[in-house]
Amino acid sequence: GVGEAAVREALCRFGEIESCDLAFESSYGIVCFTTHAAALQAKAANGLSELCSGVDTRYNERSYDGRGWCCFESGVSSELLVRLSVAPRMKAELDKLPPKLISLARGRAPEPVELTHSDVWQRVQRVIGTIEQATFTGKGDKEKVPKLYKSYVARVAKVLTSTLALQTALEAEVAVSPMPSVDAPPADTLRLAEGQLLLLPGADARLAGGDGAW
């Protein structure tokens, strides 16, 4: 293997080296320069093949919006919220909750991500286009990830079709008003005149289920 002295000698021409850790991983080591610009120069340089098989920065410097899987994650994380927001009552409830997505960037405070929902179909096409234009490092991911997103959209749409239909039916129901209370005086006691006939069910009639008189 290559020793630390050889590594420092080969890379010191790009800038001052702060540390060199060749035992960090069995397959690679980490060299820290005092400036990021020096690290980028070492990455872009040729003639290091005798030292190692490749040089790269430790962290992916590509922007979030330019990474394929990140574009996929951004799309699926907001898909359900966008579709729920189409229903006014659902949106009113969602607006009461803390924001689901927060944008983080160096030099500014965290900001909630505003989700647009004017046209769901155009949104799907836009997310797919963003994924297809992004960069993937894994083999086959560029073809696989758009299909994963489409499959997720189909499952979400299927569930929401029945959920929102039920919600609409419940909102359309008319509430029945309670019956009004009436304050009526009690009825008078039944009084019969002397000699007045009264029809009563007879015994035979009661057994037959009809009316009769005694």
Short mmCIF file of C-alpha atoms in Angstrom, two decimals:
data_model
loop_
_atom_site.label_atom_id
_atom_site.label_comp_id
_atom_site.label_asym_id
_atom_site.label_seq_id
_atom_site.Cartn_x
_atom_site.Cartn_y
_atom_site.Cartn_z
CA GLY A 1 0.00 0.00 0.00
CA VAL A 2 0.89 3.65 -0.29
CA GLY A 3 2.12 5.36 2.86
CA GLU A 4 1.07 8.72 4.24
CA ALA A 5 4.32 10.38 3.22
CA ALA A 6 3.80 9.41 -0.43
CA VAL A 7 0.20 10.67 -0.35
CA ARG A 8 1.19 14.02 1.13
CA GLU A 9 4.01 14.42 -1.38
CA ALA A 10 1.67 13.75 -4.32
CA LEU A 11 -1.13 16.03 -3.15
CA CYS A 12 0.66 18.92 -1.44
CA ARG A 13 1.00 20.75 -4.79
CA PHE A 14 -2.75 21.44 -4.74
CA GLY A 15 -2.72 23.16 -1.35
CA GLU A 16 -1.94 22.82 2.32
CA ILE A 17 -2.96 19.45 3.76
CA GLU A 18 -4.62 19.54 7.16
CA SER A 19 -4.82 15.80 7.83
CA CYS A 20 -4.31 12.45 6.15
CA ASP A 21 -6.14 9.38 7.42
CA LEU A 22 -5.34 6.25 5.42
CA ALA A 23 -6.94 3.94 8.00
CA PHE A 24 -10.45 5.41 7.70
CA GLU A 25 -11.65 2.59 5.43
CA SER A 26 -9.91 -0.47 4.05
CA SER A 27 -10.64 0.61 0.48
CA TYR A 28 -9.84 4.34 0.70
CA GLY A 29 -8.36 7.06 2.86
CA ILE A 30 -9.32 10.67 3.56
CA VAL A 31 -7.11 13.67 2.93
CA CYS A 32 -8.35 17.03 4.25
CA PHE A 33 -7.08 20.26 2.71
CA THR A 34 -7.35 23.58 4.46
CA THR A 35 -9.48 24.90 1.55
CA HIS A 36 -12.22 23.33 -0.49
CA ALA A 37 -10.72 24.77 -3.67
CA ALA A 38 -7.60 22.67 -3.13
CA ALA A 39 -9.71 19.52 -2.85
CA LEU A 40 -11.48 20.36 -6.12
CA GLN A 41 -8.12 20.87 -7.86
CA ALA A 42 -6.94 17.46 -6.65
CA LYS A 43 -10.17 15.90 -7.89
CA ALA A 44 -9.75 17.43 -11.36
CA ALA A 45 -6.06 16.62 -11.65
CA ASN A 46 -4.55 13.92 -13.83
CA GLY A 47 -1.48 11.86 -13.10
CA LEU A 48 -2.56 10.32 -9.80
CA SER A 49 -3.15 6.80 -11.14
CA GLU A 50 0.04 5.52 -9.50
CA LEU A 51 -1.19 6.83 -6.17
CA CYS A 52 -4.76 5.54 -6.23
CA SER A 53 -7.55 4.42 -8.56
CA GLY A 54 -9.49 7.69 -8.19
CA VAL A 55 -9.90 10.95 -6.27
CA ASP A 56 -13.22 12.51 -5.29
CA THR A 57 -14.69 14.76 -2.65
CA ARG A 58 -16.11 12.95 0.34
CA TYR A 59 -19.61 14.41 -0.02
CA ASN A 60 -21.73 14.67 -3.14
CA GLU A 61 -21.60 18.29 -4.25
CA ARG A 62 -24.38 18.03 -6.78
CA SER A 63 -27.40 20.14 -5.80
CA TYR A 64 -30.44 18.42 -4.30
CA ASP A 65 -32.57 19.33 -7.31
CA GLY A 66 -30.05 17.71 -9.63
CA ARG A 67 -29.99 14.27 -7.97
CA GLY A 68 -32.35 11.65 -9.33
CA TRP A 69 -33.35 9.91 -6.12
CA CYS A 70 -33.74 13.27 -4.35
CA CYS A 71 -36.17 14.41 -7.06
CA PHE A 72 -38.12 11.19 -6.55
CA GLU A 73 -38.24 11.70 -2.78
CA SER A 74 -39.39 15.29 -3.22
CA GLY A 75 -42.19 14.16 -5.53
CA VAL A 76 -43.58 11.34 -3.38
CA SER A 77 -43.28 13.30 -0.11
CA SER A 78 -45.70 15.95 -1.39
CA GLU A 79 -47.94 13.87 -3.69
CA LEU A 80 -50.58 13.05 -1.08
CA LEU A 81 -50.73 16.59 0.30
CA VAL A 82 -51.18 18.11 -3.14
CA ARG A 83 -54.04 15.75 -3.97
CA LEU A 84 -55.76 16.23 -0.61
CA SER A 85 -55.52 20.00 -1.02
CA VAL A 86 -57.78 19.79 -4.07
CA ALA A 87 -60.71 19.22 -1.68
CA PRO A 88 -61.46 22.55 0.05
CA ARG A 89 -62.44 20.99 3.37
CA MET A 90 -59.30 18.80 3.44
CA LYS A 91 -57.13 21.81 2.59
CA ALA A 92 -58.70 23.82 5.40
CA GLU A 93 -57.75 21.08 7.88
CA LEU A 94 -54.24 20.70 6.44
CA ASP A 95 -53.64 24.44 6.76
CA LYS A 96 -54.06 24.08 10.52
CA LEU A 97 -51.10 21.67 10.73
CA PRO A 98 -47.37 22.51 10.74
CA PRO A 99 -45.74 22.41 7.28
CA LYS A 100 -44.70 18.94 6.14
CA LEU A 101 -41.78 20.08 3.95
CA ILE A 102 -39.06 22.52 5.04
CA SER A 103 -36.43 23.96 2.70
CA LEU A 104 -32.94 24.16 4.23
CA ALA A 105 -30.07 26.14 2.72
CA ARG A 106 -26.86 27.68 3.91
CA GLY A 107 -27.11 31.33 4.87
CA ARG A 108 -30.88 31.56 5.39
CA ALA A 109 -33.52 30.45 7.84
CA PRO A 110 -35.60 27.30 7.16
CA GLU A 111 -38.58 28.02 4.93
CA PRO A 112 -41.82 26.03 4.42
CA VAL A 113 -42.17 24.62 0.90
CA GLU A 114 -45.25 25.97 -0.87
CA LEU A 115 -47.13 23.20 -2.67
CA THR A 116 -49.10 24.09 -5.81
CA HIS A 117 -52.17 22.02 -6.70
CA SER A 118 -53.81 23.89 -9.57
CA ASP A 119 -53.44 20.95 -11.95
CA VAL A 120 -52.58 17.53 -10.57
CA TRP A 121 -51.97 15.97 -14.00
CA GLN A 122 -49.48 18.68 -14.99
CA ARG A 123 -47.74 18.15 -11.67
CA VAL A 124 -47.23 14.45 -12.40
CA GLN A 125 -45.70 15.24 -15.78
CA ARG A 126 -43.49 17.90 -14.22
CA VAL A 127 -42.17 15.55 -11.52
CA ILE A 128 -41.46 12.83 -14.08
CA GLY A 129 -39.62 15.35 -16.26
CA THR A 130 -37.53 16.48 -13.29
CA ILE A 131 -36.58 12.89 -12.45
CA GLU A 132 -35.66 12.09 -16.05
CA GLN A 133 -33.45 15.19 -16.32
CA ALA A 134 -31.65 14.52 -13.04
CA THR A 135 -28.39 12.62 -12.59
CA PHE A 136 -28.26 9.05 -11.29
CA THR A 137 -25.12 7.23 -10.25
CA GLY A 138 -26.65 3.75 -9.97
CA LYS A 139 -26.93 1.58 -13.05
CA GLY A 140 -30.51 1.32 -14.31
CA ASP A 141 -31.90 3.87 -11.85
CA LYS A 142 -32.75 6.41 -14.54
CA GLU A 143 -35.25 3.97 -16.08
CA LYS A 144 -36.46 2.44 -12.81
CA VAL A 145 -37.20 5.54 -10.71
CA PRO A 146 -39.81 7.18 -13.01
CA LYS A 147 -41.71 3.87 -13.01
CA LEU A 148 -41.60 3.77 -9.21
CA TYR A 149 -43.07 7.27 -9.07
CA LYS A 150 -45.86 6.42 -11.53
CA SER A 151 -46.71 3.30 -9.52
CA TYR A 152 -46.86 5.34 -6.30
CA VAL A 153 -49.12 7.94 -7.93
CA ALA A 154 -51.49 5.22 -9.16
CA ARG A 155 -51.80 3.71 -5.66
CA VAL A 156 -52.40 7.09 -4.04
CA ALA A 157 -55.00 8.07 -6.63
CA LYS A 158 -56.85 4.78 -6.18
CA VAL A 159 -57.13 5.20 -2.41
CA LEU A 160 -58.11 8.87 -2.60
CA THR A 161 -60.79 8.21 -5.19
CA SER A 162 -62.82 6.27 -2.64
CA THR A 163 -61.78 8.41 0.34
CA LEU A 164 -62.71 11.75 -1.22
CA ALA A 165 -65.92 10.30 -2.68
CA LEU A 166 -66.99 9.24 0.81
CA GLN A 167 -66.07 12.65 2.21
CA THR A 168 -68.11 14.38 -0.51
CA ALA A 169 -71.12 12.16 0.24
CA LEU A 170 -70.90 12.98 3.95
CA GLU A 171 -70.68 16.70 3.25
CA ALA A 172 -73.75 16.48 0.99
CA GLU A 173 -75.95 14.95 3.66
CA VAL A 174 -78.64 17.33 4.97
CA ALA A 175 -78.91 17.43 8.73
CA VAL A 176 -82.46 16.76 9.95
CA SER A 177 -83.69 19.44 12.33
CA PRO A 178 -85.05 18.22 15.69
CA MET A 179 -88.80 18.17 16.11
CA PRO A 180 -90.13 21.31 17.79
CA SER A 181 -91.48 20.97 21.32
CA VAL A 182 -95.11 21.97 21.88
CA ASP A 183 -96.37 23.14 25.26
CA ALA A 184 -100.00 21.93 25.17
CA PRO A 185 -102.35 21.81 28.19
CA PRO A 186 -103.40 18.35 29.42
CA ALA A 187 -106.60 16.88 27.89
CA ASP A 188 -109.83 16.97 29.92
CA THR A 189 -111.17 13.81 31.52
CA LEU A 190 -113.65 11.91 29.29
CA ARG A 191 -117.23 12.61 30.43
CA LEU A 192 -120.25 10.61 29.07
CA ALA A 193 -123.85 11.82 29.08
CA GLU A 194 -126.45 9.72 30.89
CA GLY A 195 -127.76 6.97 28.57
CA GLN A 196 -125.00 7.47 25.91
CA LEU A 197 -124.01 4.24 24.08
CA LEU A 198 -120.37 3.20 24.13
CA LEU A 199 -118.85 0.77 21.63
CA LEU A 200 -116.47 -1.69 23.24
CA PRO A 201 -114.78 -4.75 21.75
CA GLY A 202 -116.75 -7.88 22.51
CA ALA A 203 -115.14 -11.09 23.67
CA ASP A 204 -115.77 -12.94 20.39
CA ALA A 205 -114.68 -9.98 18.35
CA ARG A 206 -111.45 -9.67 20.30
CA LEU A 207 -110.66 -13.32 19.69
CA ALA A 208 -111.35 -12.84 15.95
CA GLY A 209 -109.33 -9.66 15.81
CA GLY A 210 -112.33 -7.41 15.02
CA ASP A 211 -114.58 -4.89 16.74
CA GLY A 212 -117.76 -5.73 18.64
CA ALA A 213 -120.08 -4.42 21.31
CA TRP A 214 -121.16 -5.64 24.72
#
